[in-house]
mmCIF file of C-alpha atoms in Angstrom:
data_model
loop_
_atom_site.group_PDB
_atom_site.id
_atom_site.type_symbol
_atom_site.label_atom_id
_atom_site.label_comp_id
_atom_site.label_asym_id
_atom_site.label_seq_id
_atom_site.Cartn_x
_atom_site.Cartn_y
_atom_site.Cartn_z
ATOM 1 C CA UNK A 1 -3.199 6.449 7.524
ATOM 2 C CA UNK A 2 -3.744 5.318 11.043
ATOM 3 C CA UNK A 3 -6.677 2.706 9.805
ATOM 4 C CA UNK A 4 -3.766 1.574 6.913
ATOM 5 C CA UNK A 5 -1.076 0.775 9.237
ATOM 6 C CA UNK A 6 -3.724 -1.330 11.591
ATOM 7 C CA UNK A 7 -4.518 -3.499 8.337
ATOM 8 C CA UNK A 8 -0.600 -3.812 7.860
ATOM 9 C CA UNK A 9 0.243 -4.794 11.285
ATOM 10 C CA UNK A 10 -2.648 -7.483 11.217
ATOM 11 C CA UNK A 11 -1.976 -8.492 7.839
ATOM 12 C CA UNK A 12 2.214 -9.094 8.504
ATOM 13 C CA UNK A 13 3.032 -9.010 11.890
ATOM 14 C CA UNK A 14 1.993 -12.006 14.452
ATOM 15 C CA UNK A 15 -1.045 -11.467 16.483
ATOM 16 C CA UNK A 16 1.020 -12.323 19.452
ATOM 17 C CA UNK A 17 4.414 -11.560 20.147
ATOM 18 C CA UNK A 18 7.003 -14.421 21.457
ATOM 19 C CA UNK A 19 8.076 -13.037 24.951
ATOM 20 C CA UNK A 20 12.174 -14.238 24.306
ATOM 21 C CA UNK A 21 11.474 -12.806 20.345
ATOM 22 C CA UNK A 22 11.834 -15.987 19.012
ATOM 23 C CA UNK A 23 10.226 -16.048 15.361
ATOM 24 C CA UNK A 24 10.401 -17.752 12.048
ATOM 25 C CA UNK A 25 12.083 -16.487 8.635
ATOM 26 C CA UNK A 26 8.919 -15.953 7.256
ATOM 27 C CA UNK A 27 7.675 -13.587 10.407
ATOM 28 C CA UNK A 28 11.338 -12.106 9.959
ATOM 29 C CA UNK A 29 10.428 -11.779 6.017
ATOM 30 C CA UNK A 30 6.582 -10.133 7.171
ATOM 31 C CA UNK A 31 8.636 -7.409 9.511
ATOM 32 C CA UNK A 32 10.270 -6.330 6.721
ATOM 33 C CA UNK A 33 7.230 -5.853 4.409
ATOM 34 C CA UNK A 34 5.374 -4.337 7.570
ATOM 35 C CA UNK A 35 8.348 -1.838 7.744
ATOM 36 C CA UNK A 36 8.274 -0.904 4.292
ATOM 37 C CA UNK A 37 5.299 -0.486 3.625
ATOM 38 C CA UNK A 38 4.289 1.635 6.620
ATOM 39 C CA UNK A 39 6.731 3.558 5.497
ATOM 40 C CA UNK A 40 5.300 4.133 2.224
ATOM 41 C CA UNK A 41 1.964 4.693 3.806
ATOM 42 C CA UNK A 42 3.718 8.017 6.128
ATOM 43 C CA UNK A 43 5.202 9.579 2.801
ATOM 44 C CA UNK A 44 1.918 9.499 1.017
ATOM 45 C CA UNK A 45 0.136 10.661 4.596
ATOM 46 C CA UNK A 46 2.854 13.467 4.103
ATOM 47 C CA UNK A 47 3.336 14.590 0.699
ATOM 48 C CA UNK A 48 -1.133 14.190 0.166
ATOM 49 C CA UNK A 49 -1.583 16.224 3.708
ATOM 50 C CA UNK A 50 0.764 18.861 2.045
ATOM 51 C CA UNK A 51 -0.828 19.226 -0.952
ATOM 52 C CA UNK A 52 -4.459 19.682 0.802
ATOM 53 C CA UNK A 53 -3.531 22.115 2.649
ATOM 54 C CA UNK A 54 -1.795 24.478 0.278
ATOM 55 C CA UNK A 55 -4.442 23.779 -2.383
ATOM 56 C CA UNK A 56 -7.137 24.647 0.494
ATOM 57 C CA UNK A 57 -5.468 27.808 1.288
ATOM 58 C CA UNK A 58 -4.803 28.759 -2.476
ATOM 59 C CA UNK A 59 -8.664 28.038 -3.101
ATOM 60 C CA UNK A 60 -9.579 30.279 -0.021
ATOM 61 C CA UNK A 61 -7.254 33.580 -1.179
ATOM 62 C CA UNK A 62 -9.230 33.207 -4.684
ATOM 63 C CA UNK A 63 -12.474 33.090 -2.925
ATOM 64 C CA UNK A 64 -12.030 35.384 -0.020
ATOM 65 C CA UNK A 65 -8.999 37.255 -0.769
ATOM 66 C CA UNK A 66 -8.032 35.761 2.805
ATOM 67 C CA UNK A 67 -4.283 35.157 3.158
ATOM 68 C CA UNK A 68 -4.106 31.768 5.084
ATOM 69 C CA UNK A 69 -0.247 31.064 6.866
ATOM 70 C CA UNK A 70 0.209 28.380 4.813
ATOM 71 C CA UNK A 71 0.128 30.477 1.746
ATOM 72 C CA UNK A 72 1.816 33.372 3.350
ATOM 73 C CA UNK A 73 5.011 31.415 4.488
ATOM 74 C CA UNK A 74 5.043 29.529 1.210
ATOM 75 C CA UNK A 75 5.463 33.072 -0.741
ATOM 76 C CA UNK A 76 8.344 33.455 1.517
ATOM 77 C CA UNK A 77 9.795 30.645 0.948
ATOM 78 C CA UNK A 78 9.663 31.576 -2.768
ATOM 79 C CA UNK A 79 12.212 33.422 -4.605
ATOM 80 C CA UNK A 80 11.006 36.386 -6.564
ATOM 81 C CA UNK A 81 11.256 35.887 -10.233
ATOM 82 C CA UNK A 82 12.766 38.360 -11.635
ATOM 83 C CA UNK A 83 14.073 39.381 -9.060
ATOM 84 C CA UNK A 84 12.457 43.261 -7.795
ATOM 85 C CA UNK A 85 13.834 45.840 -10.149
ATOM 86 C CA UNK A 86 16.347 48.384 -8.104
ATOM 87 C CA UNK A 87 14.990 51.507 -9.664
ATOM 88 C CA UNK A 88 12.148 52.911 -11.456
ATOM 89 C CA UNK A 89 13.887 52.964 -14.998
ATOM 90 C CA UNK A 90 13.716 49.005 -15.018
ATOM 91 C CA UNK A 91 9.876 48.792 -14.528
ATOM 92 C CA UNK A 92 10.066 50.809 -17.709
ATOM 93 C CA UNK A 93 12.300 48.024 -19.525
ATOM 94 C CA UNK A 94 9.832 46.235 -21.634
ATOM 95 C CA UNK A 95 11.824 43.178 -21.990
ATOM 96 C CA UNK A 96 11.368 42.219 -18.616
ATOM 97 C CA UNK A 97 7.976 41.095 -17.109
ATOM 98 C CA UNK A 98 7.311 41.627 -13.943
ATOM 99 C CA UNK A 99 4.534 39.045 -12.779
ATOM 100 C CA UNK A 100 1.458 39.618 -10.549
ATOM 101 C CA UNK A 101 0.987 39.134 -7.112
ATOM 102 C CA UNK A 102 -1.435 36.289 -8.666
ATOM 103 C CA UNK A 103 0.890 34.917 -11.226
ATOM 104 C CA UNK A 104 3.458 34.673 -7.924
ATOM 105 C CA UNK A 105 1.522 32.579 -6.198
ATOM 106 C CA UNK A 106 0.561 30.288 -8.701
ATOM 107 C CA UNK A 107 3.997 29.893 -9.286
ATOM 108 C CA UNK A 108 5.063 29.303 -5.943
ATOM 109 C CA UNK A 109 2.116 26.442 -5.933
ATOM 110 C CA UNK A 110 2.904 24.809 -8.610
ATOM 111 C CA UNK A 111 6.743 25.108 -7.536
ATOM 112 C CA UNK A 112 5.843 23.314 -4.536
ATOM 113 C CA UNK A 113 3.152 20.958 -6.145
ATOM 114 C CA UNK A 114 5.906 19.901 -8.343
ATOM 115 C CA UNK A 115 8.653 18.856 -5.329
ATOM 116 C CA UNK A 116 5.811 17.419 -3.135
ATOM 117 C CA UNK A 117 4.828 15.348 -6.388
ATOM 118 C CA UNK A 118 7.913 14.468 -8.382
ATOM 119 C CA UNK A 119 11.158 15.005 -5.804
ATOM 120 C CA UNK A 120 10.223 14.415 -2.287
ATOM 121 C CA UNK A 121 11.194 10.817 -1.641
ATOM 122 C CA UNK A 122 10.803 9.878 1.910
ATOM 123 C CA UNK A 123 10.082 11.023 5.348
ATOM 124 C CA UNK A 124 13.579 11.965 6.639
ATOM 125 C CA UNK A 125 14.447 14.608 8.609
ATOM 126 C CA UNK A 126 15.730 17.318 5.345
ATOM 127 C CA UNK A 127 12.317 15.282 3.588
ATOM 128 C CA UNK A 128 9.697 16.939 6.515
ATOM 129 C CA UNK A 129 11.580 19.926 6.835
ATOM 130 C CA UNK A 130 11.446 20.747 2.922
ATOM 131 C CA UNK A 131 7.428 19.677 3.284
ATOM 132 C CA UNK A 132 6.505 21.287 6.608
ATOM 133 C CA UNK A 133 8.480 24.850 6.403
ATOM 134 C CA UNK A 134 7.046 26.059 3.586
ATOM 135 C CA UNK A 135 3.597 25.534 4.923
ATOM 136 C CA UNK A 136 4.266 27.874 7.813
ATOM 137 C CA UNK A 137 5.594 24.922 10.923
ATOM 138 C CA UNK A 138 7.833 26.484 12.794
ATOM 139 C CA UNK A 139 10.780 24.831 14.755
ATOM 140 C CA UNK A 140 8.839 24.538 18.084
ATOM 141 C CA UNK A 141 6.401 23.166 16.570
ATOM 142 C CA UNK A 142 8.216 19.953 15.523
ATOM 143 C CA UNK A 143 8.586 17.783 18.184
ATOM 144 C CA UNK A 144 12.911 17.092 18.201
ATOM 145 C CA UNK A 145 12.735 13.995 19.492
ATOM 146 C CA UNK A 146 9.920 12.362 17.188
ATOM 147 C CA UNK A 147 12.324 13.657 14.153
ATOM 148 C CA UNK A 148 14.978 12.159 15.408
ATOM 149 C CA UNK A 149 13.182 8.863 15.378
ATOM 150 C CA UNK A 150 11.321 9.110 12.467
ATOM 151 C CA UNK A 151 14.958 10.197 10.870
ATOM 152 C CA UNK A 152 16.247 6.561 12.107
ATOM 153 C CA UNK A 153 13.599 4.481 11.465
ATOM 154 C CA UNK A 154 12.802 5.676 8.129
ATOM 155 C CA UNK A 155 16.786 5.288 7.299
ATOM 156 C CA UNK A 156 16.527 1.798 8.629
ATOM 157 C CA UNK A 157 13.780 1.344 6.755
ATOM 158 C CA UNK A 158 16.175 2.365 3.309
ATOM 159 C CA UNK A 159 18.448 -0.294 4.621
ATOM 160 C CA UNK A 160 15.853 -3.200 4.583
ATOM 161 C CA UNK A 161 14.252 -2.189 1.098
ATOM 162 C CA UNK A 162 17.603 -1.959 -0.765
ATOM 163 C CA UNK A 163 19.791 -4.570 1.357
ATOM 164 C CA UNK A 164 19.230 -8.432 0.946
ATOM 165 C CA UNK A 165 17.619 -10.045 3.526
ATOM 166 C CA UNK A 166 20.876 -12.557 4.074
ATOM 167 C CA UNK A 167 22.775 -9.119 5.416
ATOM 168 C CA UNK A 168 20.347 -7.135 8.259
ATOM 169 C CA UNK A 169 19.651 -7.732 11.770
ATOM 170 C CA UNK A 170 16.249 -9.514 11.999
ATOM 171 C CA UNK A 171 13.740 -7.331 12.974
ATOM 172 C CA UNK A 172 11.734 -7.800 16.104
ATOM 173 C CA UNK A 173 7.870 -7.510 15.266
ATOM 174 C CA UNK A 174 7.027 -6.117 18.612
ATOM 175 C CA UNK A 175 9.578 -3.516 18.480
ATOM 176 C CA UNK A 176 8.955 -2.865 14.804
ATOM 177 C CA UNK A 177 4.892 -2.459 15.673
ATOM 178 C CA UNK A 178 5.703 0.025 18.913
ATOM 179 C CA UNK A 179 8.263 2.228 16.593
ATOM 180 C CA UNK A 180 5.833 2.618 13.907
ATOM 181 C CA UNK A 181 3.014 3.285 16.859
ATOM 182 C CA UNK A 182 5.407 6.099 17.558
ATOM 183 C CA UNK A 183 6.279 7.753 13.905
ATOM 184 C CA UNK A 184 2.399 6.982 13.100
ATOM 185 C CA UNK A 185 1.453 9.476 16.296
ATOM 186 C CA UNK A 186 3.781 12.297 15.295
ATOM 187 C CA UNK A 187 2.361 12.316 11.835
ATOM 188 C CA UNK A 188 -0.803 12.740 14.142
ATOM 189 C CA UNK A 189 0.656 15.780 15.971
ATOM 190 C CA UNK A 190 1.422 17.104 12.464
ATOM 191 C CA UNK A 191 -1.793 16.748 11.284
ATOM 192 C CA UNK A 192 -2.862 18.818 13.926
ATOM 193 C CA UNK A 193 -0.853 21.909 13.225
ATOM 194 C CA UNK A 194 -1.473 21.493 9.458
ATOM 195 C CA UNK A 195 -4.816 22.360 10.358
ATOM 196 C CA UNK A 196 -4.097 26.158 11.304
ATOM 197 C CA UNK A 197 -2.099 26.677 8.948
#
């Protein structure tokens, strides 16, 4: 990720900045690009990150029989399926299957697989939170204040891709560069605590 967004910023943004932020459509036009598709590279960071870890831990509990937090917190995340009988006469009812603790968890994988995958589209606040929290990250160990600027940024960022050019504020390349500097080293904190989990 981090050796992606230093190809973007050299390949788009100027390789100096104009001190009174003075720049041309076309750097204006190259901001824009750098923006989106920085963003694009933190979702895929995200959602691929995700995935390694919970196939990782899923790999290690067939191995080892070792329940990694990852797996643990995604299971309880995961509504049960039927739901637990309430008495012993149900477990009798034939009709009704009662999975395995290993059909669960498959479930509950492929569940999330299939979100992470198919549904998850972008790196908002609700996005992370419906990434991270199953995989065991806890509340402190988001930093607040990176969320909050990821959360603005990355809805900035909806309002350049889907908004003609002729209607947003042009973007300043500097600032643009030192934001995504910013979102780029939270993902780095994340990838951190992804690792013990």
């Amino acid at each position: 990720m981090s050796r992606r967004i230093t190809e973007l910023r050299h390949n788009l943004l100027p390789s100096s900045f104009n001190p009174l932020g003075l720049y041309s459509d076309r750097v204006h036009e190259r901001t824009r690009a750098f923006r989106v598709l920085a963003h694009a590279e933190f979702e895929s960071f995200i959602e691929d990150r995700a995935l390694e870890v919970i196939v990782n831990a899923h790999g290690e509990w067939e191995r080892t029989g070792r329940i990694r937090p990852s797996l643990l917190s995604l299971m309880s995340h995961w509504d049960s399926n039927p739901k637990i009988p309430e008495n012993l006469a149900d477990l009798g009812d034939k009709s009704i299957k009662y999975p395995t603790l290993t059909a669960r968890i498959e479930s509950a994988k492929k569940h999330y697989s299939t979100y992470i995958k198919k549904r998850n589209n972008g790196i908002k606040e609700k996005n992370l939170l419906l990434i991270l929290l199953p995989l065991g990250v806890t509340k402190d160990e988001i930093d607040a204040d990176w969320l909050d600027d990821t959360e603005g940024w990355a809805t900035d960022r909806g309002t350049v891709a889907h908004t003609s050019a002729k209607m947003q504020v042009q973007l300043d390349p500097k600032i643009e560069l030192a934001t995504v500097r910013k979102v780029r080293d939270g993902f780095r904190d994340i990838d951190r605590i992804l690792l013990q989990k």
